[in-house]
mmCIF file of C-alpha atoms in Angstrom:
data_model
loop_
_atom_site.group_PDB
_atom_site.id
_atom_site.type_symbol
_atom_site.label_atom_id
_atom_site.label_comp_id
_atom_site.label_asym_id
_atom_site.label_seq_id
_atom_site.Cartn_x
_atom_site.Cartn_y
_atom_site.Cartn_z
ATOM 1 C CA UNK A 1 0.000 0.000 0.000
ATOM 2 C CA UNK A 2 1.549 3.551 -1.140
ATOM 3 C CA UNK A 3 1.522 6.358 1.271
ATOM 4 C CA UNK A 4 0.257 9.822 -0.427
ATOM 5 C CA UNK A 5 2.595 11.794 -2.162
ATOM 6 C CA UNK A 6 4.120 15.275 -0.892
ATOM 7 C CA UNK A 7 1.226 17.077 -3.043
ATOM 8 C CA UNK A 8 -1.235 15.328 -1.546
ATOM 9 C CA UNK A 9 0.327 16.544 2.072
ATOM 10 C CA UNK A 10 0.164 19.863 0.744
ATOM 11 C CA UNK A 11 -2.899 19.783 -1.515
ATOM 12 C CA UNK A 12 -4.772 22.350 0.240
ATOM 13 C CA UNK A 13 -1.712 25.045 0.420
ATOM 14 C CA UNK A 14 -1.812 24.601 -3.038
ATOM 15 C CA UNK A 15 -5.269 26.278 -3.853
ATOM 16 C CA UNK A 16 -5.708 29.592 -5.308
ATOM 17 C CA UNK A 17 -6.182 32.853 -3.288
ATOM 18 C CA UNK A 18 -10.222 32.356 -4.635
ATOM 19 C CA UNK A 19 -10.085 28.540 -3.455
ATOM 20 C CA UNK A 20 -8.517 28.818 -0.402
ATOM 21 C CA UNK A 21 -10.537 31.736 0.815
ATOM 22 C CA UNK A 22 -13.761 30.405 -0.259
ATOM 23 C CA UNK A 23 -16.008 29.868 3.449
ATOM 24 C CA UNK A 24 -15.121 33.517 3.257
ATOM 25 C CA UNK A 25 -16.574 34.449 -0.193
ATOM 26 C CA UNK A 26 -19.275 32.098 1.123
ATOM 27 C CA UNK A 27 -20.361 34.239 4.145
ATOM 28 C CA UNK A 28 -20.020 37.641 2.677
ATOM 29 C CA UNK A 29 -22.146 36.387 -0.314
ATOM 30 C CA UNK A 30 -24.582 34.830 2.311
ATOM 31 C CA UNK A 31 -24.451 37.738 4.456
ATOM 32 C CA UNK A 32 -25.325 40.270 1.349
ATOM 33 C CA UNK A 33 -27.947 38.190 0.103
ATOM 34 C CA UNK A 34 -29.773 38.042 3.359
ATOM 35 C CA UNK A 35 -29.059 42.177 3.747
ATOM 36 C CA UNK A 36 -30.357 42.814 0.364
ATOM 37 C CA UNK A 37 -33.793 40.798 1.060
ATOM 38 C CA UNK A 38 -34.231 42.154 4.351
ATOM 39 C CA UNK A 39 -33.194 46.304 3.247
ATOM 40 C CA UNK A 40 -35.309 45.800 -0.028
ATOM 41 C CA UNK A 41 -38.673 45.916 0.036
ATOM 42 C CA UNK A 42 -40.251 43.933 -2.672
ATOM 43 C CA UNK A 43 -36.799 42.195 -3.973
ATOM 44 C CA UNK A 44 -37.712 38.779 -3.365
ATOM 45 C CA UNK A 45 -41.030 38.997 -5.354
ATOM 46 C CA UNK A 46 -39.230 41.149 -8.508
ATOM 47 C CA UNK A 47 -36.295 38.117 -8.432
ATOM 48 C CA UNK A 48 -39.158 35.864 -8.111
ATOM 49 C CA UNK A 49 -41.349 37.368 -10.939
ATOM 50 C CA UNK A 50 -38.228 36.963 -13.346
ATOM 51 C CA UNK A 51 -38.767 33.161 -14.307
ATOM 52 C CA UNK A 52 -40.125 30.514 -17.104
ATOM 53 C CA UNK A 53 -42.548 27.952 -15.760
ATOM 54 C CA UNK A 54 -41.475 28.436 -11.856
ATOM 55 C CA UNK A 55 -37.510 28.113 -12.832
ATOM 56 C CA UNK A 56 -35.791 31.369 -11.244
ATOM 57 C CA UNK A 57 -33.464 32.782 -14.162
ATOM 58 C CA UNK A 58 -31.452 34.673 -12.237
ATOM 59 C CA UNK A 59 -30.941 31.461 -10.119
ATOM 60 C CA UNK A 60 -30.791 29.237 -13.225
ATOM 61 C CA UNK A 61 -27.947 31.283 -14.815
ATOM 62 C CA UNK A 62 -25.813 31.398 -11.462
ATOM 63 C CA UNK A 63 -25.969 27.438 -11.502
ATOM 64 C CA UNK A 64 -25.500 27.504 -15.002
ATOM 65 C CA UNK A 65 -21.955 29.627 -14.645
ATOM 66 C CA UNK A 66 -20.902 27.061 -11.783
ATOM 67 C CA UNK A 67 -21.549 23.933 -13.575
ATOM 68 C CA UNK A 68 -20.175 24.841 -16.773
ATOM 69 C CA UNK A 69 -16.444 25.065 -16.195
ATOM 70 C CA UNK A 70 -16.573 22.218 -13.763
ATOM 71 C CA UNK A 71 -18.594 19.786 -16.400
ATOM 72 C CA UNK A 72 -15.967 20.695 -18.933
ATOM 73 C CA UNK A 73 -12.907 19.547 -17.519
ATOM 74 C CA UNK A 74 -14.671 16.371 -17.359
ATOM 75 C CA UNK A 75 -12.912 13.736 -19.070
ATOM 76 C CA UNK A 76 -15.754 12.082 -20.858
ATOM 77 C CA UNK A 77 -13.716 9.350 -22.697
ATOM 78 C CA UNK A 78 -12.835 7.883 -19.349
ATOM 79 C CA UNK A 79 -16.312 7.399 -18.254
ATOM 80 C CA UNK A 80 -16.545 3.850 -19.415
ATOM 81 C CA UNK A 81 -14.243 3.227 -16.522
ATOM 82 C CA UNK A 82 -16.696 4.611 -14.260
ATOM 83 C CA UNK A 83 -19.766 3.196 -15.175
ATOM 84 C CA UNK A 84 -17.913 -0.273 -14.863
ATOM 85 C CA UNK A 85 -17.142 -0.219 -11.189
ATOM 86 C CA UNK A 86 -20.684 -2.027 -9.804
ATOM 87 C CA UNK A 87 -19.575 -1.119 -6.527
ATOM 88 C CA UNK A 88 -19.676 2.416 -5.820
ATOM 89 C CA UNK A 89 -22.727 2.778 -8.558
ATOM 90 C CA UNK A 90 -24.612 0.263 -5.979
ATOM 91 C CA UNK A 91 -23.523 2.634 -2.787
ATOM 92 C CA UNK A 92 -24.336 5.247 -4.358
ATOM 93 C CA UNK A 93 -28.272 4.196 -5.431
ATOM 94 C CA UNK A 94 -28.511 2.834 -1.984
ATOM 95 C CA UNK A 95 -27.000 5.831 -0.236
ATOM 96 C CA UNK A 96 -29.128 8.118 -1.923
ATOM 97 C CA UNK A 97 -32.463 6.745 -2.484
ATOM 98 C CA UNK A 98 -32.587 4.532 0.335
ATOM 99 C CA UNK A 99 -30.617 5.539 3.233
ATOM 100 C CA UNK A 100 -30.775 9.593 2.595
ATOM 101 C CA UNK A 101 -35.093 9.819 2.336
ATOM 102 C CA UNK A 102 -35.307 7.092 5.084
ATOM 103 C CA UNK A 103 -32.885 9.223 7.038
ATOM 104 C CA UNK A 104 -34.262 12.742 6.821
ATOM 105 C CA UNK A 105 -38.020 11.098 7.601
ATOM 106 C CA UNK A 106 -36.541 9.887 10.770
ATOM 107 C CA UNK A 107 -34.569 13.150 12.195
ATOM 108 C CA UNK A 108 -37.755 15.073 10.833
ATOM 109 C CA UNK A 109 -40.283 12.679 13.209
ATOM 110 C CA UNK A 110 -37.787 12.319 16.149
ATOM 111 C CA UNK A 111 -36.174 16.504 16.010
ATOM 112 C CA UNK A 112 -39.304 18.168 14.813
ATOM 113 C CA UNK A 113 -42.330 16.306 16.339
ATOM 114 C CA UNK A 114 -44.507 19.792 17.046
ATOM 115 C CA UNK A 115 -43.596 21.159 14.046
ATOM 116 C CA UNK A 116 -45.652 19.399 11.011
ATOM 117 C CA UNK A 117 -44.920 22.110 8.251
ATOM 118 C CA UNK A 118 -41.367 22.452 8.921
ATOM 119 C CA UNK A 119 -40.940 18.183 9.312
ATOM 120 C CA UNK A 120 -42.708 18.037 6.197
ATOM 121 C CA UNK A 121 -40.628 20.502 4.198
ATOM 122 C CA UNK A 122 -37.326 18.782 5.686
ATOM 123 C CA UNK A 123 -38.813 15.278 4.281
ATOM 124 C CA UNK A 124 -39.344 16.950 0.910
ATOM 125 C CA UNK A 125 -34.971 17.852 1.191
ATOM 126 C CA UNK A 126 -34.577 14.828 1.856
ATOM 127 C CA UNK A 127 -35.831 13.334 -1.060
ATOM 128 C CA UNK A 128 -34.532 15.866 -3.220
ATOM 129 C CA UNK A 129 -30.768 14.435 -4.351
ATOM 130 C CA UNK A 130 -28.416 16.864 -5.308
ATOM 131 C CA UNK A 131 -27.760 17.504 -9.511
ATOM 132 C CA UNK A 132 -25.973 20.829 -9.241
ATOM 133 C CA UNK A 133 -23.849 21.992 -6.598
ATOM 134 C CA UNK A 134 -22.291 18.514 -5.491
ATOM 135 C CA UNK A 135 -20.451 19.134 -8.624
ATOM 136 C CA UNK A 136 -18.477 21.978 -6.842
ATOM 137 C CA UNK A 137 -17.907 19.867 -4.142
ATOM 138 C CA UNK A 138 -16.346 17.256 -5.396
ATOM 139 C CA UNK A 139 -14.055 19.688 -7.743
ATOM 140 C CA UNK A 140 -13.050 21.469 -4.709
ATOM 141 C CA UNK A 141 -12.208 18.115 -2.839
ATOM 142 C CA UNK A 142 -10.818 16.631 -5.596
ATOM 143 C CA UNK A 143 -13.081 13.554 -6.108
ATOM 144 C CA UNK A 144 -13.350 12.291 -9.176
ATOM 145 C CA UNK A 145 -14.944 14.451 -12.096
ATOM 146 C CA UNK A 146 -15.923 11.481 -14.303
ATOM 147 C CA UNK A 147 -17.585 8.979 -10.873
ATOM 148 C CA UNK A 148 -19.402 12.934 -10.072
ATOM 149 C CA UNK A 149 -20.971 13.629 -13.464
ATOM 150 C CA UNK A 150 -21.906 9.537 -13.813
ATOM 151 C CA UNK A 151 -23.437 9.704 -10.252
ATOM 152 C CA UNK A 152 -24.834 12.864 -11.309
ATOM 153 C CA UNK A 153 -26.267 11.598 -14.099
ATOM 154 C CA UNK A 154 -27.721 8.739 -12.812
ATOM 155 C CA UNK A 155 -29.215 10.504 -9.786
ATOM 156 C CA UNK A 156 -31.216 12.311 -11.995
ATOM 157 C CA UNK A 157 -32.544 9.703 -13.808
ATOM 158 C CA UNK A 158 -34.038 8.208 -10.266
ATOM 159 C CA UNK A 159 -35.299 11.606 -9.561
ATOM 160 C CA UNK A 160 -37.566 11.936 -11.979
ATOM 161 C CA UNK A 161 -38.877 8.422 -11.806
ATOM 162 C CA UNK A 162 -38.952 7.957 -8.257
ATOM 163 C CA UNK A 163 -39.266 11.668 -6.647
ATOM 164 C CA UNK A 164 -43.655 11.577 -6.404
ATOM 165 C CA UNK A 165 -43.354 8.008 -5.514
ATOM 166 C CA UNK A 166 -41.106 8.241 -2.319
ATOM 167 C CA UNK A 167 -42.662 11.803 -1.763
ATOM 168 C CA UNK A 168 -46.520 9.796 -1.552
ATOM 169 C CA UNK A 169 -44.690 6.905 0.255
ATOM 170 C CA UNK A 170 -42.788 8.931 3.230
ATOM 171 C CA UNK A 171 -45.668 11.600 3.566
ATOM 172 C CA UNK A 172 -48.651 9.034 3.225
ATOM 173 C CA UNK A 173 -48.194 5.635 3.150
ATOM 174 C CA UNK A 174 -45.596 5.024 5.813
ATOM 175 C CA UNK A 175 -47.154 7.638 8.674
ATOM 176 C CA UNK A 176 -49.887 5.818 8.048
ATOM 177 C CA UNK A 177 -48.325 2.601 8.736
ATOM 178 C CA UNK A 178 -46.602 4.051 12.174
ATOM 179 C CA UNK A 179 -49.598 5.478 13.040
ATOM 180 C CA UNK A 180 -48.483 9.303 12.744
ATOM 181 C CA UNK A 181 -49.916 11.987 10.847
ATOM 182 C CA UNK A 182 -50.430 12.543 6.741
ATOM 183 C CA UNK A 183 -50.051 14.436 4.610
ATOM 184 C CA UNK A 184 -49.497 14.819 0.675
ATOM 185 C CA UNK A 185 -47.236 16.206 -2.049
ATOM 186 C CA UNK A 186 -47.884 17.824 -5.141
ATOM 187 C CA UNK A 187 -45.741 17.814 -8.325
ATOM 188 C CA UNK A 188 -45.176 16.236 -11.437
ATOM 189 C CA UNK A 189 -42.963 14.235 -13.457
ATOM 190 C CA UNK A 190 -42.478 16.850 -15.769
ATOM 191 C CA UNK A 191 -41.727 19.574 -13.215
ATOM 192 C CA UNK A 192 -39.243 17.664 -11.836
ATOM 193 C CA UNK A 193 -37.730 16.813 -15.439
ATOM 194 C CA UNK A 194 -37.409 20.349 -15.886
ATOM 195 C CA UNK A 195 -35.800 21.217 -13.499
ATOM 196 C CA UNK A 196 -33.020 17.790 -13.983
ATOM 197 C CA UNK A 197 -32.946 19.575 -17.739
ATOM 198 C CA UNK A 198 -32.484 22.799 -16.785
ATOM 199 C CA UNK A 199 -29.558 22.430 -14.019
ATOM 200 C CA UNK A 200 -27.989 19.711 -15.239
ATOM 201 C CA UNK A 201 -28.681 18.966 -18.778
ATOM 202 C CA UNK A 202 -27.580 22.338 -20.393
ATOM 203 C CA UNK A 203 -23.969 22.450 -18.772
ATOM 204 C CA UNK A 204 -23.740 18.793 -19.140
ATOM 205 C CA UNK A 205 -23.710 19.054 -23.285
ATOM 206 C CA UNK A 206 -22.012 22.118 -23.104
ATOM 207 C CA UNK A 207 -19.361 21.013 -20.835
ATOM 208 C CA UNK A 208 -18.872 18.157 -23.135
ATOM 209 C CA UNK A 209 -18.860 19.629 -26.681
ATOM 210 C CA UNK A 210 -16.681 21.990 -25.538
ATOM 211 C CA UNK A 211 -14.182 19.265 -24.592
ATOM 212 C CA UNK A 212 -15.043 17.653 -27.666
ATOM 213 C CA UNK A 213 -14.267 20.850 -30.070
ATOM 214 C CA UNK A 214 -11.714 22.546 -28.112
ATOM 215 C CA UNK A 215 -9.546 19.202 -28.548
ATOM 216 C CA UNK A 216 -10.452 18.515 -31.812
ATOM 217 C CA UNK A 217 -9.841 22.216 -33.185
ATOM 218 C CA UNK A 218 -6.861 23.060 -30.501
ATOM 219 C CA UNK A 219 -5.587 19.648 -28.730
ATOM 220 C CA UNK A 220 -5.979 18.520 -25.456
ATOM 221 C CA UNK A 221 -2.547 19.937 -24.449
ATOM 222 C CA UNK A 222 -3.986 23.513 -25.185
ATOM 223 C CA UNK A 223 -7.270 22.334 -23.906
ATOM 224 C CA UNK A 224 -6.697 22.390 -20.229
ATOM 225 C CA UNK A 225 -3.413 24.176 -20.077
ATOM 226 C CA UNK A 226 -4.947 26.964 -21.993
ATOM 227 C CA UNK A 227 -8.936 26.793 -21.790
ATOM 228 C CA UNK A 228 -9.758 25.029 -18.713
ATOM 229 C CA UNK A 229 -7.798 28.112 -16.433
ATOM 230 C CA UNK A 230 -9.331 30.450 -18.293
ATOM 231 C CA UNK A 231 -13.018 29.193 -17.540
ATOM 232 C CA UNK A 232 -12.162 27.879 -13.918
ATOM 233 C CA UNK A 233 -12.740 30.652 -11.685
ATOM 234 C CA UNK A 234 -16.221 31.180 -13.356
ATOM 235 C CA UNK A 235 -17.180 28.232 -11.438
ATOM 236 C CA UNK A 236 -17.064 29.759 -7.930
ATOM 237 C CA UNK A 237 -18.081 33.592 -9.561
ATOM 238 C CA UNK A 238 -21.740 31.382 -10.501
ATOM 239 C CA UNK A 239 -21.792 29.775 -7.004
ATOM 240 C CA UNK A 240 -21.284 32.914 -4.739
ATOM 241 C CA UNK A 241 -23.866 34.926 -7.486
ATOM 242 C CA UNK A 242 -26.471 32.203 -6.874
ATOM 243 C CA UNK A 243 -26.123 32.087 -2.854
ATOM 244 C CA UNK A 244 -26.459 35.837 -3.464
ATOM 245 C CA UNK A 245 -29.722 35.894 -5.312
ATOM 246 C CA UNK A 246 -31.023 32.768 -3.200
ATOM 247 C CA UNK A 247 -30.654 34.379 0.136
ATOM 248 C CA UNK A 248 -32.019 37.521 -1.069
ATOM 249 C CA UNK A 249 -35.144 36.080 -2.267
ATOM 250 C CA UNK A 250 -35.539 34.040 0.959
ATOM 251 C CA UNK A 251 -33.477 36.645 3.498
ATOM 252 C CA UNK A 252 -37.017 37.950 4.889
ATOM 253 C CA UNK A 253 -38.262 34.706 6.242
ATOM 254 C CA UNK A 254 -35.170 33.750 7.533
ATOM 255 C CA UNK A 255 -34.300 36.748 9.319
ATOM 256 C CA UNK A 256 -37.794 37.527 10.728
ATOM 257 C CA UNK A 257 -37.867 33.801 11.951
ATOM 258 C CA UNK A 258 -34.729 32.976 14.157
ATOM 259 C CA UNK A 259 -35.728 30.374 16.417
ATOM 260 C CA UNK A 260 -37.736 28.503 13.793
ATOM 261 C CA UNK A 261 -34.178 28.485 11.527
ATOM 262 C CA UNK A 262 -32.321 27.011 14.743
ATOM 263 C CA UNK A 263 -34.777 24.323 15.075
ATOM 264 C CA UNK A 264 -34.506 23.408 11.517
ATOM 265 C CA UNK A 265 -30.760 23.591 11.136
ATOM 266 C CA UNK A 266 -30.343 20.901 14.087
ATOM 267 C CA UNK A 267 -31.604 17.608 11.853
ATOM 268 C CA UNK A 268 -30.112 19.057 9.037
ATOM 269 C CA UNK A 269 -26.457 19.217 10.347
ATOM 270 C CA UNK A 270 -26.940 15.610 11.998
ATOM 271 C CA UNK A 271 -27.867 14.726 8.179
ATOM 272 C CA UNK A 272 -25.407 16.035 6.176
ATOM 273 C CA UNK A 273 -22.737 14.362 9.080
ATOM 274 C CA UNK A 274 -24.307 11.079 8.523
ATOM 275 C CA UNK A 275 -24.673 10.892 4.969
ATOM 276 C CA UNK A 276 -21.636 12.044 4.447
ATOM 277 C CA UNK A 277 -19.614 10.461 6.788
ATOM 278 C CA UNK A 278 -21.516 7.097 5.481
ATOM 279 C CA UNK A 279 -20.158 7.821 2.057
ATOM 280 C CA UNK A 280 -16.911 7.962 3.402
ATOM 281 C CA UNK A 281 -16.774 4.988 5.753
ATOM 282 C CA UNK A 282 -18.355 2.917 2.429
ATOM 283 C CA UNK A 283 -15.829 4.348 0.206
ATOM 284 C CA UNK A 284 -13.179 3.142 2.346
ATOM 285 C CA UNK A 285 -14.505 -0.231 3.068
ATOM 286 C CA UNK A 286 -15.202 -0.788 -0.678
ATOM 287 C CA UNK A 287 -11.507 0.332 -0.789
ATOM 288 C CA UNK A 288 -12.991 2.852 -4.029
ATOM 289 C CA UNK A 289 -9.628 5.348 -3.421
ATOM 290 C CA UNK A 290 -9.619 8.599 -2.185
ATOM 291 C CA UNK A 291 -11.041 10.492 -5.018
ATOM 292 C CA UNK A 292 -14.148 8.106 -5.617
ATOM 293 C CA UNK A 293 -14.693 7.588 -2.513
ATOM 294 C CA UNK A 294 -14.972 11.600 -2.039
ATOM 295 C CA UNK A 295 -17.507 11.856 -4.723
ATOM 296 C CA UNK A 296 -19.796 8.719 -3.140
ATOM 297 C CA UNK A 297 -19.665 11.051 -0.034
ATOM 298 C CA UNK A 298 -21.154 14.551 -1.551
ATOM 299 C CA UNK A 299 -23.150 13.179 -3.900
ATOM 300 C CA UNK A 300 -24.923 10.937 -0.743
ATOM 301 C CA UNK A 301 -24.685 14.559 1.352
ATOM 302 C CA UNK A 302 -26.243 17.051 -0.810
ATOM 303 C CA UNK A 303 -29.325 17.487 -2.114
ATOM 304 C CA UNK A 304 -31.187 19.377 -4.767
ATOM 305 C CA UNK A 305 -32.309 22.877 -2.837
ATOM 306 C CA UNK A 306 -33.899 24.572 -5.535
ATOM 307 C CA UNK A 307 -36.168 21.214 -6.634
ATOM 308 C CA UNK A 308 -36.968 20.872 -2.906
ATOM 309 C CA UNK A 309 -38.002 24.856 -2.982
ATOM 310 C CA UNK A 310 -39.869 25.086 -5.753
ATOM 311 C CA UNK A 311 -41.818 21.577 -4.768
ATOM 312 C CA UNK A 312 -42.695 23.245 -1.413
ATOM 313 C CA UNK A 313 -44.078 26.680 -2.658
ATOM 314 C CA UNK A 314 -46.439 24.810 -5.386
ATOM 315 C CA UNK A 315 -48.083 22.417 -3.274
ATOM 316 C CA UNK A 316 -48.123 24.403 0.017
ATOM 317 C CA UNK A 317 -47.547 28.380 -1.195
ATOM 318 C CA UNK A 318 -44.174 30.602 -0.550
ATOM 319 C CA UNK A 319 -44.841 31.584 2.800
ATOM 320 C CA UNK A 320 -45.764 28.640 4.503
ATOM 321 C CA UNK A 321 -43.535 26.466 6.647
ATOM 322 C CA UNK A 322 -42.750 23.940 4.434
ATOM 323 C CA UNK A 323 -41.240 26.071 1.913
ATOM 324 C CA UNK A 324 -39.071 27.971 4.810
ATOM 325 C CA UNK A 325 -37.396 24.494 5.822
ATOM 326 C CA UNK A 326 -36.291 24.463 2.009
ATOM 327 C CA UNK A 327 -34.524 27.303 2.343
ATOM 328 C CA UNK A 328 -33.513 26.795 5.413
ATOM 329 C CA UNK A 329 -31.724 23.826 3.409
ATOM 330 C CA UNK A 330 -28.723 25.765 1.952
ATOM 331 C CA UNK A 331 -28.360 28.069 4.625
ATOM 332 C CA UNK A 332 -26.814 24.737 6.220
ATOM 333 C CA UNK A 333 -25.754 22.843 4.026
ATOM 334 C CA UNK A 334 -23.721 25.337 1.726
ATOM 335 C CA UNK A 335 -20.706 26.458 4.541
ATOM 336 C CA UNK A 336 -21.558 22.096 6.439
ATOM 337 C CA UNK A 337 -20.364 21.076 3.022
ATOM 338 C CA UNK A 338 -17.602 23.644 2.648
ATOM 339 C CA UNK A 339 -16.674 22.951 5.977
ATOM 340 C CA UNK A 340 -16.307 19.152 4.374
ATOM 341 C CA UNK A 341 -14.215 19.949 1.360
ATOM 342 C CA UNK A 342 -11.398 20.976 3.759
ATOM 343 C CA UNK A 343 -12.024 18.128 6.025
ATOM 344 C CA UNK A 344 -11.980 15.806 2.999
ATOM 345 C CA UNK A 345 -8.710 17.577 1.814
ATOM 346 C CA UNK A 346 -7.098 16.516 5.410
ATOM 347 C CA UNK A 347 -8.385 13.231 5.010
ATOM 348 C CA UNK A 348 -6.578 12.540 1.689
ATOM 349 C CA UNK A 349 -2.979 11.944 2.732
ATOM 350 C CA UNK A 350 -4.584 8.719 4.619
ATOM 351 C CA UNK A 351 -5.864 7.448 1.488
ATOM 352 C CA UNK A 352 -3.412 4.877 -0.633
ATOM 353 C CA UNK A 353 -2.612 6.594 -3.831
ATOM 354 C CA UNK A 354 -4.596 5.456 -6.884
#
C-alpha cells in the first residue's frame, strides 16, 4: 500500500487565493444576500417574478456559470471506466435513495415532532438528491470528475422516476403505517424533469462539446493548459452569485424567523454528518480510493435545494412552513459542506494513492 505523495500533504496550500478563501466568499455572499432581502422591500417577489414555468433565471444562470467550467474539464472518454465499477454505482443508489429519504423522515419525526410544516418541508430535502452543486464539491475536494458527473447523471434519472413516488410513500403511506400523521405532495414528473434539464442537462452538453471541439480544433494539451484556467474561476463567480440571489429572495423569512431556523438547522447538520460520513466509511470499506470515494460522499450529502423549494411553494404556497425548511436547506448545508471539502482535503494523505 503507497503512502500519499508530498502534493497530496500539501494539496490544500496549493489552492488559489479564490479557493482557499472560499467559506469567506461564502459568508459575505450569504451575508449580502440576506441584507439585500431584508433592506429591499419587494426584492424577493421582482427576483421571483423573473422566471419561465417556476424556474428562477437569475438562479438558473448562477448554476449555469458554476456547472459549466466544472462539467468541462470532465474527461468524458474515461467514463466507461466509471460506469464499470458495480460497486460504488450500488452505494451510491442505496446511499441516496434509500438511506438519505429514510434518514431525513426519521430526524424530521424524532427533532421536529410539534412542528408538522417544517418536518414536512425537511422530508421533501430529503428526497430531493443533489444535480448541481455537489459538482463543486467534489471539484473542490478533488473527487473524481468522471464517478461525479456519472453519479450525477444517474441521480437524476431516479429523480424523476422515483421523486412523487417516495414523496406519496414517506408523507402518506408510511405515517400511516406508524400510526403518525399525513399528509401529501404535489408535483409532477415533468416539473421535476425540468428542473433535472435545466440544471444539469444544459452544462452537461455544453461542458462536453466543448471538450469535444476545443480538442479537436486546438488539442488537449492547449485544452486544459490553456482553456480550462481560463473558464475555472467562473465556477465559484456562478456559485457565490447564486447564494447571493437565493438568500435575497428568501433573506425575509429567515431573518424575521430565528428560532424557527435554529430548530430546523439541528436535523439538518446531523444529516449532512451522517450521509456524508456514510459515504466515506463505504468508500473506504469498498476500498474505491480517495477520489471516488470523495464523490460517493457529496453526492450521498447534498441534495437538490432549488427542486426541494420550488416543490414546497407549489403544493403548500411561498410563505408557509414547508417552503421555509427548504430554504432553510442551503443556509446549512452550503458552509456544512464547505466545511467538508477541507475536512476531505485533510483526510486525503490517509488514502493509498490510486
Amino acid at each position: 500500500m503507497s503512502t500519499a505523495t508530498t502534493d497530496d500533504l500539501h494539496v490544500v496550500g496549493k489552492l488559489s487565493t479564490l479557493d482557499r478563501f472560499l467559506p469567506v466568499w461564502i459568508g459575505v455572499a450569504m451575508a449580502v444576500g440576506l441584507g439585500l432581502g431584508a433592506a429591499t422591500p419587494g426584492l424577493d417577489s421582482g427576483l421571483s417574478a423573473i422566471s419561465v414555468d417556476g424556474v428562477s433565471l437569475p438562479i438558473a444562470i448562477g448554476l449555469l456559470v458554476m456547472m459549466y467550467p466544472v462539467l468541462a474539464k470532465v474527461r468524458y472518454d474515461r467514463l466507461d471506466s466509471v460506469t464499470g465499477d458495480r460497486r460504488m454505482l450500488a452505494a451510491s443508489l442505496f446511499l441516496n435513495w434509500i438511506v438519505g429519504p429514510a434518514l431525513m423522515f426519521a430526524l424530521a419525526w424524532l427533532l421536529l415532532p410539534d412542528l408538522p410544516e417544517y418536518r414536512t418541508g425537511l422530508i421533501i430535502v430529503g428526497l430531493a438528491r443533489c444535480i448541481a452543486m455537489v459538482i463543486i464539491w467534489n471539484d473542490l475536494a478533488c473527487g473524481n470528475r468522471e464517478a461525479a458527473a456519472v453519479l450525477v447523471a444517474i441521480n437524476s434519472v431516479f429523480q424523476v422516476i422515483m421523486f412523487a413516488v417516495l414523496g406519496w410513500f414517506y408523507l402518506s403511506v408510511l405515517p400511516g403505517w406508524l400510526g403518525l400523521e399525513q399528509t401529501t405532495i404535489s408535483t409532477s414528473p415533468w416539473q421535476i424533469a425540468e428542473s433535472v434539464l435545466v440544471f444539469l442537462g444544459v452544462p452537461l452538453v455544453a461542458g462536453f462539446l466543448s471538450r469535444r471541439l476545443g480538442e479537436r480544433a486546438r488539442g488537449r494539451d492547449w485544452y486544459e493548459q490553456r482553456f480550462l484556467p481560463r473558464i475555472g474561476p467562473w465556477a465559484l463567480y456562478g456559485l457565490l452569485f447564486t447564494i447571493v440571489i437565493l438568500f435575497a429572495l428568501q433573506g425575509d423569512q429567515i431573518t424575521s424567523r430565528p428560532l424557527d431556523v435554529v430548530r430546523i438547522a439541528v436535523p439538518l447538520l446531523v444529516y449532512f454528518a451522517i450521509m456524508w460520513g456514510g459515504g466515506y466509511l463505504t468508500g473506504a470499506l469498498l476500498r474505491l480510493g480517495y477520489a471516488r470515494t470523495t464523490t460517493l460522499a457529496f453526492t450521498a450529502a447534498g441534495n437538490n435545494f432549488e427542486l426541494a423549494i420550488a416543490v414546497a411553494i407549489a403544493t403548500y404556497g411561498a410563505t408557509s412552513g414547508q417552503a421555509l425548511a427548504g430554504v432553510v436547506g442551503p443556509l446549512i448545508e452550503v458552509p456544512v459542506l464547505v466545511a467538508l471539502v477541507y475536512v476531505s482535503l485533510a483526510l486525503r494523505r490517509r488514502f493509498p494513492a490510486r
